[in-house]
Coordinates of C-alpha atoms in Angstrom, one line a residue:
M600 CA 0.0 -0.1 -0.1
K601 CA 1.7 3.4 -0.8
I602 CA 0.6 6.4 1.4
A603 CA 1.4 9.9 0.6
L604 CA 2.5 12.3 3.5
L605 CA 1.8 15.6 2.3
Q606 CA 4.3 17.6 4.3
M607 CA 2.7 21.3 3.3
D608 CA 3.3 25.5 4.6
L609 CA 0.3 25.9 5.5
V610 CA -1.1 29.4 6.7
V611 CA -3.2 29.7 9.7
G612 CA -7.1 30.6 8.9
D613 CA -7.0 30.7 5.2
L614 CA -9.4 27.9 4.3
A615 CA -9.6 28.3 0.7
G616 CA -5.7 28.5 0.7
N617 CA -5.3 25.4 2.1
R618 CA -8.1 23.6 0.6
Q619 CA -6.5 24.5 -2.9
K620 CA -2.7 23.3 -1.7
I621 CA -4.3 19.9 0.0
T622 CA -6.3 19.3 -3.7
N623 CA -3.3 20.1 -5.8
R624 CA -1.0 17.5 -3.1
V625 CA -3.8 14.9 -3.3
L626 CA -4.0 15.0 -7.1
E627 CA -0.1 15.2 -7.9
A628 CA -0.1 12.1 -5.1
A629 CA -2.8 10.5 -7.4
D630 CA -0.8 10.3 -10.6
N631 CA 1.7 8.6 -9.0
G632 CA -0.5 6.2 -7.6
A633 CA -0.9 6.5 -4.2
D634 CA -3.4 4.5 -1.9
L635 CA -3.8 7.2 0.9
C636 CA -2.8 10.7 1.7
V637 CA -2.1 12.1 4.9
T638 CA -2.3 15.7 6.0
S639 CA -0.5 17.2 9.3
E640 CA -2.6 18.4 12.0
L641 CA -5.2 20.9 11.6
A642 CA -4.2 21.4 7.8
I643 CA -7.4 22.9 7.0
C644 CA -7.0 25.8 9.4
G645 CA -3.3 25.4 9.4
Y646 CA -1.6 25.0 12.9
P647 CA -1.8 26.7 15.6
P648 CA -4.9 28.7 15.0
R649 CA -5.2 29.6 18.7
D650 CA -8.5 31.9 19.3
L651 CA -9.7 31.7 15.8
L652 CA -11.5 28.5 17.3
L653 CA -13.3 30.7 19.2
Q654 CA -14.9 33.3 16.8
E655 CA -18.4 32.1 15.6
G656 CA -18.6 30.3 12.6
F657 CA -15.2 29.4 12.1
V658 CA -15.2 25.8 12.8
E659 CA -18.2 25.2 10.5
R660 CA -16.4 27.0 7.7
C661 CA -13.8 24.7 8.4
L662 CA -16.0 21.6 8.3
E663 CA -17.6 23.0 5.1
T664 CA -14.7 23.3 3.4
V665 CA -13.5 19.9 4.1
Q666 CA -16.8 18.7 2.8
S667 CA -16.2 20.5 -0.4
L668 CA -13.0 19.2 -0.6
A669 CA -14.0 15.7 -0.1
A670 CA -16.8 16.3 -3.3
E671 CA -13.5 17.8 -5.3
L672 CA -12.0 14.9 -4.9
A673 CA -14.4 12.0 -5.1
G674 CA -12.2 10.4 -7.9
A675 CA -9.0 10.7 -6.1
P676 CA -7.6 8.4 -3.4
P677 CA -8.7 8.6 -0.1
V678 CA -7.5 11.0 2.6
L679 CA -7.2 11.9 5.8
V680 CA -7.9 16.0 6.3
G681 CA -6.9 17.6 10.0
C682 CA -9.6 19.6 10.9
P683 CA -11.6 21.0 14.0
S684 CA -14.7 19.9 14.4
V685 CA -17.7 20.4 16.5
R686 CA -18.8 17.5 19.1
E687 CA -22.9 16.8 19.7
A688 CA -22.2 16.2 23.6
H689 CA -23.8 19.1 26.0
T690 CA -20.6 18.6 28.4
G691 CA -17.4 19.2 28.0
K692 CA -15.3 21.6 25.4
P693 CA -17.2 22.1 22.0
L694 CA -15.0 21.0 19.7
S695 CA -12.6 18.5 18.6
N696 CA -9.2 18.0 17.3
S697 CA -9.9 15.5 14.4
A698 CA -9.1 14.0 11.5
A699 CA -11.6 13.9 8.4
L700 CA -11.4 10.7 6.1
C701 CA -12.5 11.9 3.0
R702 CA -13.5 9.2 0.6
G703 CA -15.8 8.2 -2.3
G704 CA -16.7 12.3 -2.3
T705 CA -18.1 12.6 1.2
I706 CA -16.8 12.5 5.0
E707 CA -16.6 9.1 5.6
A708 CA -15.3 9.0 9.1
M709 CA -14.1 11.4 12.1
F710 CA -11.0 10.6 14.0
H711 CA -10.2 12.5 17.2
K712 CA -7.4 13.4 19.3
S713 CA -7.2 11.7 22.7
L714 CA -4.4 13.3 24.3
L715 CA -4.3 17.9 24.5
P716 CA -1.0 19.1 25.7
T717 CA -1.2 22.1 27.9
Y718 CA 2.5 22.8 28.2
D719 CA 5.0 25.0 26.6
V720 CA 3.5 26.6 23.4
F721 CA 0.7 24.4 23.6
D722 CA -3.0 24.8 24.7
E723 CA -4.9 22.8 23.3
R724 CA -7.4 22.0 26.3
R725 CA -8.4 25.6 26.2
Y726 CA -10.4 24.7 23.1
F727 CA -10.9 21.0 22.7
E728 CA -12.2 17.9 24.5
P729 CA -10.5 14.7 24.3
S730 CA -11.1 11.6 22.8
P731 CA -11.7 8.9 25.3
Q732 CA -10.0 6.5 22.8
A733 CA -8.5 6.4 19.0
D734 CA -10.1 4.5 16.0
R735 CA -8.7 3.3 13.0
F736 CA -10.3 2.2 9.2
Q737 CA -10.0 -0.5 6.4
C738 CA -7.7 0.8 3.1
N739 CA -6.5 -1.6 0.8
G740 CA -7.3 -4.0 2.8
R741 CA -5.4 -3.0 5.7
T742 CA -6.7 -1.6 8.7
V743 CA -5.1 1.7 9.4
G744 CA -5.0 3.4 13.0
V745 CA -5.3 6.8 13.7
T746 CA -3.9 9.0 16.0
I747 CA -3.0 12.8 16.0
C748 CA 0.4 14.0 17.2
E749 CA 0.2 14.3 21.1
D750 CA -1.2 10.6 21.2
I751 CA 2.0 9.2 20.2
W752 CA 4.0 11.1 22.8
N753 CA 2.7 9.2 25.9
D754 CA 4.2 5.7 25.7
P755 CA 5.1 4.8 29.5
D756 CA 8.6 2.6 28.7
F757 CA 9.8 5.3 26.7
W758 CA 8.9 8.2 29.3
P759 CA 10.3 8.2 32.6
H760 CA 7.1 10.1 33.8
P761 CA 4.5 9.7 31.4
L762 CA 2.4 13.4 30.9
Y763 CA -1.0 11.5 31.1
A764 CA -2.9 8.6 32.7
E765 CA -4.4 7.3 29.2
D766 CA -2.1 5.9 26.4
P767 CA -4.3 5.4 23.5
I768 CA -2.0 3.4 21.8
K769 CA -2.4 0.3 23.5
A770 CA -6.4 0.2 22.6
F771 CA -4.2 -0.8 18.7
E772 CA -2.6 -3.8 20.5
A773 CA -5.9 -5.6 21.1
K774 CA -7.3 -4.4 17.2
S775 CA -4.6 -5.4 15.7
A776 CA -3.9 -2.2 13.3
D777 CA -1.8 -2.8 10.5
Y778 CA 0.0 0.6 10.5
L779 CA -0.8 3.5 12.7
V780 CA -0.7 6.9 11.0
N781 CA -0.1 10.1 12.7
L782 CA -1.3 13.8 11.9
S783 CA 1.4 15.8 13.6
A784 CA 2.3 19.7 13.6
S785 CA 5.2 19.1 16.2
P786 CA 7.6 22.5 16.4
F787 CA 10.9 22.6 15.9
S788 CA 13.9 23.0 18.3
I789 CA 17.1 21.6 18.0
G790 CA 18.0 18.2 17.8
K791 CA 14.2 17.5 17.6
Q792 CA 14.2 15.4 14.7
V793 CA 16.6 12.9 15.9
F794 CA 14.7 12.6 19.5
R795 CA 11.3 12.0 17.5
Q796 CA 12.7 9.3 15.4
K797 CA 13.8 7.6 18.6
M798 CA 10.5 7.7 20.2
V799 CA 8.5 6.6 17.7
A800 CA 10.9 3.9 16.3
C801 CA 10.5 2.3 20.1
L802 CA 6.8 2.6 19.8
A803 CA 7.0 0.8 16.5
R804 CA 8.7 -2.1 18.0
K805 CA 6.7 -2.1 21.5
Y806 CA 4.0 -3.1 19.3
D807 CA 5.3 -4.9 16.1
T808 CA 3.7 -1.9 14.1
P809 CA 4.9 0.4 11.3
I810 CA 4.6 3.6 12.3
I811 CA 3.7 7.1 9.8
F812 CA 4.4 10.3 11.0
S813 CA 3.0 13.4 8.8
N814 CA 4.6 16.5 10.1
Q815 CA 3.5 20.2 9.1
V816 CA 6.5 22.7 7.8
G817 CA 6.7 26.4 7.4
G818 CA 6.8 29.2 10.1
N819 CA 3.4 30.6 11.9
D820 CA 4.3 33.4 14.3
D821 CA 6.7 32.3 16.5
L822 CA 7.0 28.7 15.6
V823 CA 8.8 27.0 12.8
F824 CA 7.6 23.4 11.9
D825 CA 10.3 21.3 10.0
G826 CA 8.4 18.9 8.1
R827 CA 10.7 15.9 8.3
S828 CA 8.0 14.0 8.1
F829 CA 8.9 9.6 8.0
A830 CA 8.0 6.3 8.5
V831 CA 9.8 4.0 10.6
A832 CA 9.1 -0.2 9.7
A833 CA 7.7 -2.7 12.5
D834 CA 11.5 -3.6 14.2
G835 CA 12.0 0.6 14.3
G836 CA 14.1 1.1 11.0
L837 CA 13.6 3.9 9.2
L838 CA 11.6 3.4 5.8
A839 CA 11.5 6.9 4.4
R840 CA 11.9 10.1 5.4
A841 CA 10.9 13.6 4.1
P842 CA 13.6 16.7 3.3
G843 CA 14.0 19.7 6.4
F844 CA 12.4 23.0 6.6
R845 CA 10.5 22.6 2.9
E846 CA 7.5 21.3 1.4
A847 CA 7.4 18.1 -0.3
I848 CA 4.9 15.0 -0.7
L849 CA 6.3 11.6 0.9
Y850 CA 6.0 8.2 -0.4
V851 CA 6.0 5.4 1.8
D852 CA 5.2 1.4 1.4
P853 CA 4.7 0.0 5.0
D854 CA 5.4 -3.4 3.8
A855 CA 8.5 -2.3 1.6
A856 CA 11.9 -2.4 2.4
A857 CA 13.5 0.8 2.9
S858 CA 13.9 4.0 0.6
P859 CA 17.2 4.0 -0.9
D860 CA 17.6 7.6 -1.1
I861 CA 16.5 8.8 2.5
P862 CA 17.6 12.5 3.1
E863 CA 20.1 13.6 5.8
A864 CA 18.2 15.4 8.3
D865 CA 20.6 15.0 11.3
M866 CA 22.0 18.6 10.5
C867 CA 25.0 19.9 12.7
R868 CA 23.3 22.5 15.3
E869 CA 24.4 25.6 13.3
A870 CA 22.6 24.1 10.1
E871 CA 19.2 23.5 11.8
V872 CA 19.2 26.7 13.2
W873 CA 19.6 28.5 10.4
E874 CA 17.3 26.5 8.0
A875 CA 14.7 27.0 11.0
L876 CA 15.5 31.3 11.0
R877 CA 15.7 31.6 7.4
L878 CA 12.2 29.7 6.8
G879 CA 10.6 31.7 10.4
L880 CA 11.9 35.4 8.5
V881 CA 10.1 33.8 5.2
D882 CA 6.8 32.5 6.2
Y883 CA 6.5 35.7 8.5
T884 CA 7.0 38.1 6.2
A885 CA 4.8 36.8 3.5
K886 CA 2.1 35.7 6.1
C887 CA 2.1 39.1 7.2
G888 CA 2.1 41.0 4.0
F889 CA 5.7 42.2 3.7
S890 CA 7.9 42.1 0.7
S891 CA 11.0 43.6 2.3
V892 CA 12.8 44.4 5.4
L893 CA 15.3 46.7 7.2
L894 CA 17.4 46.7 10.0
G895 CA 20.3 48.9 11.7
L896 CA 23.9 47.8 10.6
S897 CA 25.9 48.8 13.9
G898 CA 28.9 46.7 12.9
G899 CA 28.7 44.2 15.5
I900 CA 27.6 40.4 15.3
D901 CA 24.0 40.6 15.9
S902 CA 23.2 43.3 13.2
S903 CA 25.3 41.2 10.9
V904 CA 24.1 37.8 11.5
T905 CA 20.6 38.8 11.2
A906 CA 21.5 40.5 8.3
A907 CA 22.9 37.4 6.8
V908 CA 19.7 35.3 7.6
A909 CA 17.4 38.3 6.0
V910 CA 19.5 38.3 2.4
D911 CA 19.3 34.1 2.6
A912 CA 15.5 34.4 3.1
L913 CA 14.1 37.2 1.0
G914 CA 16.9 37.8 -1.5
P915 CA 19.4 41.4 -1.0
E916 CA 17.0 43.2 -3.1
N917 CA 14.7 42.8 -0.3
V918 CA 17.0 44.3 2.6
F919 CA 17.7 47.6 3.6
G920 CA 20.6 48.6 6.4
V921 CA 20.7 52.2 7.9
L922 CA 23.9 52.7 9.5
M923 CA 23.5 55.3 12.3
P924 CA 26.5 56.4 13.9
S925 CA 27.4 57.9 17.1
P926 CA 30.4 60.3 18.3
Y927 CA 31.4 57.0 20.3
T928 CA 30.9 54.7 17.1
S929 CA 34.4 53.4 16.2
R930 CA 35.8 54.0 12.5
A931 CA 36.6 50.2 12.5
S932 CA 32.6 49.6 13.0
I933 CA 31.6 51.8 10.6
E934 CA 33.9 50.0 8.0
D935 CA 32.8 46.8 9.2
A936 CA 28.9 47.9 8.7
E937 CA 30.2 48.8 5.0
L938 CA 31.9 45.6 4.4
L939 CA 28.7 43.4 5.4
A940 CA 26.4 45.4 2.9
E941 CA 29.2 44.7 -0.1
S942 CA 29.3 41.3 0.8
L943 CA 25.7 40.8 1.4
G944 CA 25.2 43.1 -1.9
I945 CA 22.4 44.9 -0.1
E946 CA 21.4 48.7 -0.3
T947 CA 22.5 51.3 2.9
A948 CA 22.1 54.5 4.0
T949 CA 24.0 56.5 6.8
L950 CA 22.0 58.2 9.4
P951 CA 24.4 60.3 11.6
I952 CA 22.7 61.0 15.1
E953 CA 25.0 63.5 16.8
P954 CA 22.9 66.4 15.7
L955 CA 19.7 64.6 16.9
M956 CA 21.7 63.6 20.4
Q957 CA 22.2 67.7 20.8
A958 CA 19.0 68.4 20.4
F959 CA 17.9 66.0 22.6
D960 CA 20.1 67.3 25.0
S961 CA 19.0 70.6 24.5
S962 CA 15.4 70.1 25.0
L963 CA 15.8 67.9 28.3
A964 CA 18.1 70.4 29.8
P965 CA 15.0 71.9 31.6
A966 CA 13.5 68.9 33.2
L967 CA 17.2 66.8 33.5
G968 CA 19.9 69.7 33.6
E969 CA 23.0 69.7 31.9
E970 CA 24.5 66.5 33.3
K971 CA 22.2 63.5 32.5
G972 CA 23.4 60.1 33.8
K973 CA 25.2 57.4 32.0
L974 CA 22.2 54.9 31.4
T975 CA 19.8 58.3 30.6
R976 CA 22.7 58.8 28.3
E977 CA 22.7 55.8 26.4
N978 CA 19.5 55.1 25.8
I979 CA 18.8 58.3 24.7
Q980 CA 21.1 57.4 21.7
A981 CA 19.0 54.0 21.3
R982 CA 15.6 55.4 20.8
I983 CA 16.9 58.2 18.2
R984 CA 17.8 55.0 16.8
G985 CA 14.6 53.4 16.8
N986 CA 12.6 56.6 15.5
L987 CA 14.9 56.8 12.8
L988 CA 14.5 53.0 11.8
M989 CA 10.5 52.8 12.3
A990 CA 10.4 56.3 10.0
V991 CA 12.3 54.6 7.4
S992 CA 10.4 51.4 7.9
N993 CA 6.9 53.5 7.7
E994 CA 8.0 55.1 4.1
R995 CA 9.4 52.1 2.5
R996 CA 6.4 50.2 4.0
A997 CA 9.5 47.5 4.5
M998 CA 8.8 45.5 8.4
L999 CA 11.9 47.0 10.9
M1000 CA 13.9 43.8 12.2
S1001 CA 15.8 44.1 15.4
T1002 CA 18.7 42.4 16.3
G1003 CA 19.0 41.5 19.9
N1004 CA 19.9 37.9 21.1
K1005 CA 18.6 35.5 23.7
S1006 CA 21.1 36.8 26.0
E1007 CA 20.8 40.1 26.1
L1008 CA 17.1 39.6 26.1
S1009 CA 17.3 37.7 29.1
V1010 CA 18.8 40.2 31.6
G1011 CA 17.6 43.4 29.7
Y1012 CA 20.8 44.1 28.4
C1013 CA 18.2 46.3 25.6
T1014 CA 16.6 49.6 25.4
I1015 CA 12.6 49.2 25.3
Y1016 CA 11.4 51.5 22.9
G1017 CA 15.1 51.9 21.4
D1018 CA 16.9 48.6 20.0
M1019 CA 14.3 46.5 20.8
N1020 CA 11.7 48.0 18.0
G1021 CA 10.8 45.9 15.2
G1022 CA 8.1 43.3 13.9
L1023 CA 10.5 40.9 14.2
N1024 CA 13.5 39.4 16.0
V1025 CA 15.3 36.4 14.4
L1026 CA 17.9 36.5 16.8
S1027 CA 15.6 36.5 20.2
D1028 CA 15.8 32.7 20.7
V1029 CA 19.4 32.2 20.2
P1030 CA 22.5 32.8 22.8
K1031 CA 25.3 35.2 22.0
T1032 CA 27.6 32.5 21.7
L1033 CA 25.3 30.6 19.0
V1034 CA 25.3 33.5 17.7
F1035 CA 28.8 34.0 17.2
S1036 CA 29.2 30.1 15.5
L1037 CA 26.8 30.8 13.6
A1038 CA 28.9 33.2 12.2
R1039 CA 31.3 31.1 11.6
W1040 CA 29.7 28.0 10.1
L1041 CA 28.3 30.6 7.7
N1042 CA 31.5 32.0 6.3
Q1043 CA 33.0 28.3 6.5
T1044 CA 30.0 26.8 4.3
R1045 CA 30.4 29.2 2.2
G1046 CA 33.8 29.5 1.4
K1047 CA 34.0 33.2 1.9
E1048 CA 33.9 35.9 4.6
V1049 CA 30.3 36.3 4.5
I1050 CA 30.6 38.0 7.8
P1051 CA 33.9 40.1 8.5
E1052 CA 36.1 38.1 10.4
R1053 CA 36.8 41.3 12.7
V1054 CA 33.3 41.2 13.4
I1055 CA 33.6 37.6 14.7
T1056 CA 37.0 38.8 16.9
K1057 CA 36.8 42.0 18.5
P1058 CA 34.8 42.3 21.8
P1059 CA 31.1 42.8 21.6
S1060 CA 30.0 46.3 22.5
A1061 CA 26.9 48.2 22.1
E1062 CA 29.3 51.9 22.0
L1063 CA 27.1 54.3 23.7
S1064 CA 29.8 55.4 25.4
P1065 CA 33.7 55.5 25.3
N1066 CA 35.6 52.6 25.3
Q1067 CA 32.4 50.5 26.3
K1068 CA 32.4 46.8 26.3
D1069 CA 29.6 44.1 26.9
Q1070 CA 31.1 42.6 29.5
D1071 CA 31.9 45.8 31.8
S1072 CA 28.3 45.1 32.3
L1073 CA 27.7 41.4 31.9
P1074 CA 29.3 38.2 32.9
P1075 CA 31.8 37.0 29.8
Y1076 CA 29.0 35.3 27.6
D1077 CA 30.2 31.7 27.7
Q1078 CA 29.7 31.9 31.6
L1079 CA 26.8 33.8 31.4
D1080 CA 25.0 31.6 28.7
R1081 CA 25.8 28.6 30.7
I1082 CA 24.2 30.3 33.4
L1083 CA 21.2 31.4 31.7
E1084 CA 20.4 27.7 29.7
R1085 CA 20.1 26.0 32.9
Y1086 CA 17.9 28.9 34.7
V1087 CA 15.8 29.7 31.9
E1088 CA 15.7 26.9 29.6
L1089 CA 16.1 23.7 32.1
R1090 CA 14.2 25.9 34.9
Q1091 CA 17.2 24.8 37.6
S1092 CA 17.4 26.9 40.9
V1093 CA 20.1 29.1 41.7
E1094 CA 21.2 26.8 44.5
T1095 CA 21.4 24.2 42.0
I1096 CA 23.3 26.5 39.1
A1097 CA 25.9 27.6 41.6
S1098 CA 26.8 23.9 42.5
H1099 CA 27.9 23.5 38.5
G1100 CA 30.1 27.1 39.2
K1101 CA 33.2 25.5 39.8
E1102 CA 33.7 23.4 36.5
E1103 CA 31.6 26.2 34.4
G1104 CA 33.5 29.3 35.7
Y1105 CA 31.2 31.1 37.8
D1106 CA 30.4 32.2 41.5
L1107 CA 27.1 32.0 43.2
E1108 CA 27.2 35.8 43.1
T1109 CA 27.5 35.8 39.8
V1110 CA 24.2 33.8 39.3
E1111 CA 22.0 35.2 41.5
R1112 CA 23.4 38.6 39.8
V1113 CA 22.0 36.8 36.5
A1114 CA 18.8 35.5 37.9
R1115 CA 18.1 38.9 39.2
L1116 CA 18.3 40.9 35.6
V1117 CA 16.2 38.2 34.2
K1118 CA 13.4 38.9 36.8
I1119 CA 13.7 42.4 36.5
A1120 CA 13.7 42.5 32.6
E1121 CA 10.0 40.4 32.3
F1122 CA 8.5 43.7 31.7
K1123 CA 10.4 44.3 28.7
R1124 CA 10.0 41.1 27.3
R1125 CA 6.7 42.0 27.4
Q1126 CA 7.2 44.6 25.2
A1127 CA 9.3 42.9 22.5
A1128 CA 9.1 42.1 18.9
P1129 CA 7.8 38.2 18.5
G1130 CA 11.4 35.9 17.7
I1131 CA 11.2 32.5 16.2
K1132 CA 11.7 29.4 18.6
I1133 CA 14.7 27.1 18.4
T1134 CA 15.0 26.0 21.8
D1135 CA 13.1 24.2 24.4
R1136 CA 11.8 27.2 26.1
A1137 CA 11.8 30.9 24.3
F1138 CA 10.6 33.8 25.2
G1139 CA 7.5 33.4 23.4
T1140 CA 3.9 32.1 23.7
G1141 CA 5.8 29.2 25.8
W1142 CA 7.3 31.8 28.4
R1143 CA 4.3 32.6 31.0
M1144 CA 6.3 34.2 33.9
P1145 CA 4.1 36.6 36.2
L1146 CA 4.9 40.7 35.9
A1147 CA 3.9 41.5 39.0
A1148 CA 5.7 38.8 41.5
K1149 CA 9.0 37.5 43.4
W1150 CA 10.7 34.8 41.6

């Protein structure tokens, strides 16, 4: 039996566009002899639809769209389409997260998700009621069990602490399904694909059943879905895998031998992150209605890497760089910004800010006096630059990209209404040490200095005061990032982190200081541009720390 996994980049809420894309892919799969087609989770409306599900009539329109899709594909192979559906019960949530079996011109059956995640970026219990059990159908003489995403992520023999008391896969052991298919919308994080395959392989071996995993691809808001749909045999061996970070149709015969041309999926960390950032930016700009972007070019590592991602994603003709030197900007930084722009082939403009700094001094003198504090003077510069960038953004109708990294955002080493301005921050979940690694990786893989070597080797500096260096205010970034990984991503206590300080190069006082900075910067992060999630815990929809609290 030939199963086609439709790995598609879908637009949340675009029912007509998603329907047309599904139709085109099913017809293409039919021409290639597919016996069954499988979309990703909630494909008809795109994932995650969030509170669109609560809008009056939205779910009904989703179902109408699936019905018209089924009628249009009456002569095509059966297709499992991810969609929300309305429950008939009078208790519980009114909706189910479902898969519609479209066959013979109608919706023949509906299958519903049993396990509804409510951790990290997921909040499905807000909308859906869980199904008491998974189910199956017959196709080409085979029994096909249908699961949706989280349903396969709770095997008590794999997870030391399962999140749910129920295990919907156990039901298929008694029902003897020939195959299990899984409609998924599993977001990207570093190294997750290797983990997914290991988990699914263990499940396949446990039940002696092939498992087919159809994943969404593309960027939606702060999430990137890497695709890499795959299938494993009953012995856990990999049968086939789709490419990552792009649309594809993967054809799988669970009864046949493994495909001889399985693409590489186990990329190095930098390659995975780069692809996620690139795809996230491509889709965020397009789905928000932008065709071009701009950013400030300081000659530093963050703006350089951000510009390089933007050029890779959108092309140099759609990226505009703005140099805004102050009296404290070194000649080397200006040269590095100009070299970067030349290397990337992007247009630039230079807007010196000294006259505006003088105007601010004059205007603020009645309120602040002639001498202002160091932080006030620095923030004025950042906010002047933020205003200039927003003006250019307005006039060019281009989206402003902010350029701060996760390390800075964690500890508040950024200026609200200044360098934090922007419609998207591609580096907001990328620690500073990884930003440097991305720059080195990019130069190595491209075989040239895309990013000038001096940008990578010089000490990081905001250049807001004479001879300023980041490490005048912060611990060395290698230490800071180790502390932040433990505190932010692993949720470890100050005491636990400090216990690792001897081997990792920091002391209790440093850990306490970093933890305090993370806490007091929460109000800034609430007002920051959205970012692209690449780690297991980002400052986005999965970060829900209180503002007015002691933690």
